[in-house]
Tab-separated table of C-alpha atoms and ligand atoms in Angstrom:
chain	number	residue	atom	x	y	z
A	1	UNK	CA	43.834	-14.097	80.175
A	2	UNK	CA	41.167	-11.728	78.843
A	3	UNK	CA	40.853	-10.316	82.309
A	4	UNK	CA	44.603	-9.689	82.430
A	5	UNK	CA	44.536	-7.856	79.084
A	6	UNK	CA	41.782	-5.608	80.375
A	7	UNK	CA	43.901	-4.813	83.429
A	8	UNK	CA	46.955	-4.064	81.305
A	9	UNK	CA	44.893	-1.613	79.246
A	10	UNK	CA	43.369	-0.059	82.332
A	11	UNK	CA	46.737	0.371	84.047
A	12	UNK	CA	48.224	1.913	80.928
A	13	UNK	CA	45.401	4.436	80.549
A	14	UNK	CA	45.561	5.384	84.208
A	15	UNK	CA	49.309	5.922	84.078
A	16	UNK	CA	48.837	8.031	80.946
A	17	UNK	CA	46.336	10.276	82.697
A	18	UNK	CA	49.074	11.285	85.144
A	19	UNK	CA	51.588	12.152	82.373
A	20	UNK	CA	52.147	15.919	82.182
A	21	UNK	CA	55.290	16.391	80.104
A	22	UNK	CA	56.784	15.350	76.793
A	23	UNK	CA	59.557	13.584	78.676
A	24	UNK	CA	57.164	11.582	80.871
A	25	UNK	CA	55.181	10.709	77.785
A	26	UNK	CA	58.224	9.143	76.120
A	27	UNK	CA	58.880	7.163	79.326
A	28	UNK	CA	55.289	5.996	79.355
A	29	UNK	CA	55.596	4.811	75.749
A	30	UNK	CA	58.608	2.664	76.574
A	31	UNK	CA	56.868	1.157	79.606
A	32	UNK	CA	53.438	0.548	78.092
A	33	UNK	CA	54.058	0.015	74.388
A	34	UNK	CA	57.801	-0.867	74.263
A	35	UNK	CA	59.378	-4.233	73.508
A	36	UNK	CA	59.287	-5.262	77.201
A	37	UNK	CA	55.832	-3.896	77.974
A	38	UNK	CA	53.079	-6.038	79.446
A	39	UNK	CA	50.977	-5.926	76.302
A	40	UNK	CA	53.899	-7.042	74.123
A	41	UNK	CA	54.409	-9.848	76.669
A	42	UNK	CA	50.920	-11.099	75.863
A	43	UNK	CA	51.837	-11.413	72.168
A	44	UNK	CA	55.127	-13.115	73.025
A	45	UNK	CA	53.403	-15.674	75.216
A	46	UNK	CA	50.667	-16.447	72.737
A	47	UNK	CA	52.210	-19.925	72.333
A	48	UNK	CA	51.154	-20.877	75.866
A	49	UNK	CA	47.505	-19.902	75.295
A	50	UNK	CA	45.291	-22.891	74.530
A	51	UNK	CA	44.688	-23.136	70.795
A	52	UNK	CA	40.897	-22.628	70.929
A	53	UNK	CA	41.328	-19.376	72.929
A	54	UNK	CA	44.079	-17.909	70.792
A	55	UNK	CA	41.791	-16.115	68.348
A	56	UNK	CA	39.850	-14.357	71.038
A	57	UNK	CA	42.925	-13.509	73.125
A	58	UNK	CA	44.776	-12.242	70.054
A	59	UNK	CA	41.867	-9.980	69.112
A	60	UNK	CA	41.580	-8.627	72.650
A	61	UNK	CA	45.338	-7.991	72.827
A	62	UNK	CA	45.262	-6.139	69.506
A	63	UNK	CA	42.357	-3.991	70.627
A	64	UNK	CA	44.111	-3.146	73.884
A	65	UNK	CA	47.313	-2.247	72.036
A	66	UNK	CA	45.413	-0.034	69.572
A	67	UNK	CA	43.560	1.644	72.438
A	68	UNK	CA	46.873	2.427	74.170
A	69	UNK	CA	48.353	3.731	70.916
A	70	UNK	CA	45.366	5.947	70.229
A	71	UNK	CA	45.472	7.272	73.769
A	72	UNK	CA	49.173	7.977	73.326
A	73	UNK	CA	48.589	9.993	70.118
A	74	UNK	CA	45.816	11.949	71.771
A	75	UNK	CA	47.988	12.763	74.745
A	76	UNK	CA	50.917	13.778	72.519
A	77	UNK	CA	48.667	16.169	70.603
A	78	UNK	CA	47.271	17.618	73.812
A	79	UNK	CA	50.755	18.198	75.232
A	80	UNK	CA	51.868	19.900	72.009
A	81	UNK	CA	48.854	22.188	72.017
A	82	UNK	CA	49.459	23.053	75.665
A	83	UNK	CA	53.095	23.874	74.930
A	84	UNK	CA	52.058	26.118	72.060
A	85	UNK	CA	49.516	27.955	74.200
A	86	UNK	CA	52.133	28.415	76.904
A	87	UNK	CA	54.694	29.872	74.518
A	88	UNK	CA	52.082	32.157	72.978
A	89	UNK	CA	51.293	33.397	76.460
A	90	UNK	CA	54.790	33.678	77.819
A	91	UNK	CA	56.685	34.837	74.750
A	92	UNK	CA	54.072	37.301	73.627
A	93	UNK	CA	55.360	40.192	71.413
A	94	UNK	CA	54.408	43.662	72.470
A	95	UNK	CA	53.120	44.958	69.180
A	96	UNK	CA	51.881	48.172	70.754
A	97	UNK	CA	55.411	49.609	70.756
A	98	UNK	CA	55.643	52.329	68.060
A	99	UNK	CA	57.964	51.380	65.169
A	100	UNK	CA	61.004	53.291	64.038
A	101	UNK	CA	60.194	55.776	61.288
A	102	UNK	CA	61.784	54.979	57.923
A	103	UNK	CA	63.530	58.125	56.685
A	104	UNK	CA	62.009	59.253	53.398
A	105	UNK	CA	64.182	60.929	50.793
A	106	UNK	CA	63.032	63.822	48.650
A	107	UNK	CA	63.935	65.654	45.480
A	108	UNK	CA	66.668	68.256	45.510
A	109	UNK	CA	65.137	71.759	45.537
A	110	UNK	CA	66.627	72.570	42.116
A	111	UNK	CA	65.179	69.330	40.704
A	112	UNK	CA	61.785	70.372	42.063
A	113	UNK	CA	62.040	73.727	40.262
A	114	UNK	CA	63.303	72.025	37.115
A	115	UNK	CA	60.330	69.671	37.103
A	116	UNK	CA	57.921	72.524	37.583
A	117	UNK	CA	59.422	74.459	34.681
A	118	UNK	CA	59.233	71.325	32.542
A	119	UNK	CA	55.606	70.754	33.516
A	120	UNK	CA	54.594	74.325	32.627
A	121	UNK	CA	56.257	74.178	29.216
A	122	UNK	CA	54.872	70.701	28.569
A	123	UNK	CA	51.386	72.153	29.090
A	124	UNK	CA	52.237	74.732	26.426
A	125	UNK	CA	53.319	72.064	23.940
A	126	UNK	CA	57.102	72.039	24.405
A	127	UNK	CA	58.994	68.745	24.345
A	128	UNK	CA	62.167	68.033	26.301
A	129	UNK	CA	65.308	67.673	24.200
A	130	UNK	CA	68.457	66.421	25.884
A	131	UNK	CA	71.832	67.459	24.628
A	132	UNK	CA	75.448	66.633	25.496
A	133	UNK	CA	77.457	68.278	28.287
A	134	UNK	CA	80.845	67.909	26.590
A	135	UNK	CA	80.873	70.155	23.550
A	136	UNK	CA	83.148	71.419	20.864
A	137	UNK	CA	84.078	75.070	20.653
A	138	UNK	CA	82.215	75.071	17.353
A	139	UNK	CA	78.863	74.158	18.892
A	140	UNK	CA	79.277	75.991	22.175
A	141	UNK	CA	80.421	79.234	20.501
A	142	UNK	CA	81.126	79.449	16.778
A	143	UNK	CA	77.798	78.184	15.423
A	144	UNK	CA	76.087	80.496	17.920
A	145	UNK	CA	77.765	83.492	16.384
A	146	UNK	CA	80.671	83.793	18.797
A	147	UNK	CA	83.712	83.718	16.497
A	148	UNK	CA	87.109	82.924	18.093
A	149	UNK	CA	88.205	85.851	20.273
A	150	UNK	CA	84.711	87.373	20.344
A	151	UNK	CA	84.459	89.547	23.485
A	152	UNK	CA	81.165	87.895	24.560
A	153	UNK	CA	83.170	84.732	25.308
A	154	UNK	CA	84.645	86.607	28.215
A	155	UNK	CA	81.441	86.045	30.204
A	156	UNK	CA	81.525	82.296	29.653
A	157	UNK	CA	85.034	81.100	30.369
A	158	UNK	CA	85.153	77.326	30.083
A	159	UNK	CA	86.692	74.149	31.377
A	160	UNK	CA	88.677	72.597	28.540
A	161	UNK	CA	88.730	68.837	28.266
A	162	UNK	CA	91.832	68.701	26.061
A	163	UNK	CA	95.324	70.039	26.645
A	164	UNK	CA	96.273	73.381	25.114
A	165	UNK	CA	98.407	71.765	22.360
A	166	UNK	CA	95.571	69.541	21.177
A	167	UNK	CA	93.069	72.378	21.042
A	168	UNK	CA	93.564	74.094	17.710
A	169	UNK	CA	90.504	76.091	16.743
A	170	UNK	CA	87.918	73.592	17.915
A	171	UNK	CA	88.793	72.281	21.371
A	172	UNK	CA	86.515	70.114	23.480
A	173	UNK	CA	85.032	71.827	26.529
A	174	UNK	CA	82.287	71.499	29.098
A	175	UNK	CA	79.331	73.459	27.766
A	176	UNK	CA	78.976	76.889	29.309
A	177	UNK	CA	75.266	77.105	28.472
A	178	UNK	CA	72.514	74.898	27.033
A	179	UNK	CA	72.367	76.971	23.814
A	180	UNK	CA	74.563	74.576	21.730
A	181	UNK	CA	71.621	72.154	22.069
A	182	UNK	CA	69.704	74.570	19.784
A	183	UNK	CA	72.034	73.672	16.913
A	184	UNK	CA	71.974	69.924	17.641
A	185	UNK	CA	68.183	69.946	17.805
A	186	UNK	CA	67.640	72.048	14.667
A	187	UNK	CA	70.081	69.919	12.683
A	188	UNK	CA	68.383	66.727	13.785
A	189	UNK	CA	64.902	68.033	12.966
A	190	UNK	CA	66.050	69.533	9.643
A	191	UNK	CA	67.639	66.215	8.620
A	192	UNK	CA	64.146	64.675	8.571
A	193	UNK	CA	63.134	66.957	5.723
A	194	UNK	CA	65.911	69.314	4.547
A	195	UNK	CA	63.695	71.081	1.957
A	196	UNK	CA	60.952	71.805	4.451
A	197	UNK	CA	62.212	71.381	8.002
A	198	UNK	CA	59.466	70.803	10.607
A	199	UNK	CA	58.620	73.374	13.306
A	200	UNK	CA	60.554	73.152	16.568
A	201	UNK	CA	59.138	73.648	20.036
A	202	UNK	CA	61.474	72.304	22.692
A	203	UNK	CA	63.060	72.989	26.036
A	204	UNK	CA	66.579	71.827	26.807
A	205	UNK	CA	67.320	71.333	30.495
A	206	UNK	CA	70.735	70.369	31.753
A	207	UNK	CA	73.994	70.985	33.560
A	208	UNK	CA	76.376	73.734	32.498
A	209	UNK	CA	79.888	74.614	33.615
A	210	UNK	CA	81.871	77.833	33.809
A	211	UNK	CA	85.289	78.695	35.048
A	212	UNK	CA	83.946	81.079	37.666
A	213	UNK	CA	85.219	82.774	40.732
A	214	UNK	CA	82.847	80.861	43.041
A	215	UNK	CA	80.841	83.175	45.296
A	216	UNK	CA	77.392	83.465	46.870
A	217	UNK	CA	75.976	84.091	43.386
A	218	UNK	CA	78.165	82.061	41.030
A	219	UNK	CA	78.985	78.376	40.976
A	220	UNK	CA	81.197	76.576	38.488
A	221	UNK	CA	78.404	74.065	37.900
A	222	UNK	CA	74.730	74.948	37.510
A	223	UNK	CA	71.616	73.999	35.556
A	224	UNK	CA	69.918	75.883	32.768
A	225	UNK	CA	66.680	75.459	30.910
A	226	UNK	CA	66.875	76.594	27.320
A	227	UNK	CA	63.794	77.052	25.171
A	228	UNK	CA	63.556	77.129	21.387
A	229	UNK	CA	60.643	77.675	19.026
A	230	UNK	CA	61.231	77.793	15.269
A	231	UNK	CA	58.601	77.936	12.565
A	232	UNK	CA	56.963	80.149	9.998
A	233	UNK	CA	55.766	83.591	11.118
A	234	UNK	CA	56.990	83.342	14.702
A	235	UNK	CA	57.297	86.902	16.010
A	236	UNK	CA	58.585	88.768	19.007
A	237	UNK	CA	54.964	88.930	20.269
A	238	UNK	CA	54.951	85.141	20.424
A	239	UNK	CA	58.097	85.286	22.521
A	240	UNK	CA	56.611	87.847	24.899
A	241	UNK	CA	53.233	86.139	25.130
A	242	UNK	CA	54.689	82.697	25.777
A	243	UNK	CA	57.162	83.868	28.402
A	244	UNK	CA	54.622	86.099	30.184
A	245	UNK	CA	52.260	83.113	30.262
A	246	UNK	CA	55.063	80.939	31.617
A	247	UNK	CA	55.684	83.500	34.396
A	248	UNK	CA	52.002	83.493	35.378
A	249	UNK	CA	51.786	79.701	35.419
A	250	UNK	CA	55.009	79.426	37.363
A	251	UNK	CA	54.761	82.316	39.825
A	252	UNK	CA	51.064	83.164	40.051
A	253	UNK	CA	48.245	84.554	37.923
A	254	UNK	CA	48.811	88.232	38.709
A	255	UNK	CA	52.562	88.260	38.242
A	256	UNK	CA	53.650	91.026	35.857
A	257	UNK	CA	56.572	90.663	33.494
A	258	UNK	CA	58.699	93.251	31.694
A	259	UNK	CA	61.307	92.996	28.963
A	260	UNK	CA	64.518	95.020	28.813
A	261	UNK	CA	66.770	95.265	25.769
A	262	UNK	CA	69.932	93.208	26.098
A	263	UNK	CA	72.525	91.496	23.946
A	264	UNK	CA	73.438	87.918	23.090
A	265	UNK	CA	75.413	87.031	19.947
A	266	UNK	CA	72.915	84.298	18.982
A	267	UNK	CA	69.686	86.315	19.264
A	268	UNK	CA	68.632	89.543	17.582
A	269	UNK	CA	66.939	91.461	19.039
A	270	UNK	CA	67.737	90.242	22.556
A	271	UNK	CA	66.056	90.938	25.864
A	272	UNK	CA	66.051	90.081	29.511
A	273	UNK	CA	62.791	89.327	31.242
A	274	UNK	CA	62.038	90.535	34.753
A	275	UNK	CA	59.043	89.566	36.830
A	276	UNK	CA	57.539	91.730	39.508
A	277	UNK	CA	59.115	90.771	42.838
A	278	UNK	CA	56.852	88.128	44.405
A	279	UNK	CA	58.276	88.784	47.850
A	280	UNK	CA	57.370	92.477	48.170
A	281	UNK	CA	54.811	92.689	45.351
A	282	UNK	CA	56.904	95.334	43.616
A	283	UNK	CA	57.289	97.736	46.554
A	284	UNK	CA	61.019	97.077	46.795
A	285	UNK	CA	62.827	94.820	49.248
A	286	UNK	CA	66.243	93.351	49.900
A	287	UNK	CA	65.813	90.457	47.475
A	288	UNK	CA	64.885	92.675	44.505
A	289	UNK	CA	67.436	95.260	45.614
A	290	UNK	CA	64.635	97.845	46.059
A	291	UNK	CA	63.805	97.770	42.344
A	292	UNK	CA	60.566	95.790	42.652
A	293	UNK	CA	61.712	93.520	39.788
A	294	UNK	CA	63.580	90.216	39.555
A	295	UNK	CA	65.551	89.224	36.482
A	296	UNK	CA	64.765	85.625	35.597
A	297	UNK	CA	65.846	84.902	32.029
A	298	UNK	CA	67.565	85.980	28.817
A	299	UNK	CA	65.808	85.680	25.468
A	300	UNK	CA	65.515	86.926	21.919
A	301	UNK	CA	64.705	86.140	18.298
A	302	UNK	CA	67.014	83.453	16.943
A	303	UNK	CA	69.762	85.141	14.908
A	304	UNK	CA	69.578	84.424	11.133
A	305	UNK	CA	73.097	82.963	11.210
A	306	UNK	CA	72.041	80.522	13.935
A	307	UNK	CA	68.952	79.459	11.985
A	308	UNK	CA	71.121	78.898	8.918
A	309	UNK	CA	73.666	76.920	10.966
A	310	UNK	CA	70.809	74.738	12.180
A	311	UNK	CA	69.594	74.056	8.642
A	312	UNK	CA	66.634	76.456	8.677
A	313	UNK	CA	66.431	79.097	5.917
A	314	UNK	CA	66.155	82.484	7.706
A	315	UNK	CA	64.206	83.840	4.732
A	316	UNK	CA	61.397	81.372	5.442
A	317	UNK	CA	61.744	80.606	9.141
A	318	UNK	CA	61.937	82.671	12.292
A	319	UNK	CA	62.130	81.663	15.918
A	320	UNK	CA	62.745	82.681	19.468
A	321	UNK	CA	64.948	81.286	22.204
A	322	UNK	CA	65.325	81.815	25.921
A	323	UNK	CA	67.474	80.562	28.760
A	324	UNK	CA	66.929	80.561	32.502
A	325	UNK	CA	68.694	79.312	35.615
A	326	UNK	CA	66.679	77.041	37.936
A	327	UNK	CA	69.141	77.694	40.784
A	328	UNK	CA	68.468	81.398	40.603
A	329	UNK	CA	64.693	80.880	40.489
A	330	UNK	CA	64.913	78.488	43.464
A	331	UNK	CA	66.976	81.037	45.383
A	332	UNK	CA	64.448	83.774	44.752
A	333	UNK	CA	61.488	81.601	45.696
A	334	UNK	CA	62.928	80.315	48.934
A	335	UNK	CA	64.995	83.316	49.871
A	336	UNK	CA	68.250	81.319	49.682
A	337	UNK	CA	71.183	83.647	50.004
A	338	UNK	CA	74.088	81.502	48.855
A	339	UNK	CA	74.133	79.373	45.678
A	340	UNK	CA	76.819	77.127	47.196
A	341	UNK	CA	74.230	75.507	49.486
A	342	UNK	CA	72.914	73.546	46.503
A	343	UNK	CA	76.074	71.470	46.210
A	344	UNK	CA	77.187	71.466	49.841
A	345	UNK	CA	75.030	68.388	50.536
A	346	UNK	CA	74.177	69.554	54.039
A	347	UNK	CA	71.021	67.745	55.164
A	348	UNK	CA	70.089	70.642	57.440
A	349	UNK	CA	69.646	72.669	54.264
A	350	UNK	CA	68.177	69.988	51.998
A	351	UNK	CA	65.605	68.732	54.496
A	352	UNK	CA	63.850	72.100	54.419
A	353	UNK	CA	62.407	71.492	50.962
B	1	LIG	N1	72.703	81.114	26.789
B	1	LIG	C1	72.469	82.362	27.471
B	1	LIG	C2	73.311	82.409	28.758
B	1	LIG	O1	73.727	81.392	29.210
B	1	LIG	C3	71.008	82.557	27.801
B	1	LIG	C4	70.138	82.705	26.594
B	1	LIG	C5	69.579	81.593	25.998
B	1	LIG	C6	69.847	83.945	26.083
B	1	LIG	C7	68.759	81.730	24.877
B	1	LIG	C8	69.058	84.096	24.979
B	1	LIG	C9	68.507	82.986	24.372
B	1	LIG	O2	73.569	83.470	29.290
């Protein structure tokens, strides 16, 4: 009997050595370890083994069965490993193929200019103050010294948000400039301490709207950056010094600036600032229309009425204000000939910046 068990084990191991697939392995298991296998037959026929041999035969049969089972597990693992190696070989990914580039977005050219302006003024101690785009006639015009029917309104025709009947004297409109933010800001600051309002040093960036005949130079929607400084003893020299410094930081250390007298209802005196043309260095070219100078902003000392409307006593406080158009500055810098490109959303244009 012991001899037979040894043979059963031997035969099983030999057959296993020839197994080369998962399928054959399962077949082998049925034949050599299944219910009708030779080794199971030994257990079934234990009754016919003489009593005194049963212990020994049983132990031998168990050992043979365990040996076959262990050999089976080993083979199964080996087959699995081989299959894995094969698939790694055969289904190999070619990772040397270059990937597809992910398109990267970028900031709109006007946003880039806007951020640069903001950075320069931040370095000079100005904070950003945001103000509403839908305004009342009072804030957009009246409190800035444009009474109803004032001729200076002619330059800033508006989009009205209410119907003509609802308008009365104080209709709602889309702001035509960022200047109404001057009043909002001054009133908010002055409310902190009405007897002794704190100094103001802010810039007010944002979108403005005008009912314009759209052309290469005028759009009905554009950005502005307003600036406002109010305090004690602020003079026109402060205005000139600050804006000339801004021009140097923004356009280059040797850029020259000049001021020409101008008029705005909410500043007195008023001026326009030109910088020397950075394209021709002042010699005269197409962009500066052969003058050598580029107009970049309007400015002036805050009118006493405007200070008063903001809650600042013009006997004790003075201030200056300025306003510039980032679109115009962007056009000058990059030689862009048509303002309408900014809103046309043509990637061939936008991708250049
Ligand atoms: N608000 C003026 C405009 O839109 C610009 C300006 C601002 C001028 C502040 C002087 C002071 O034309």
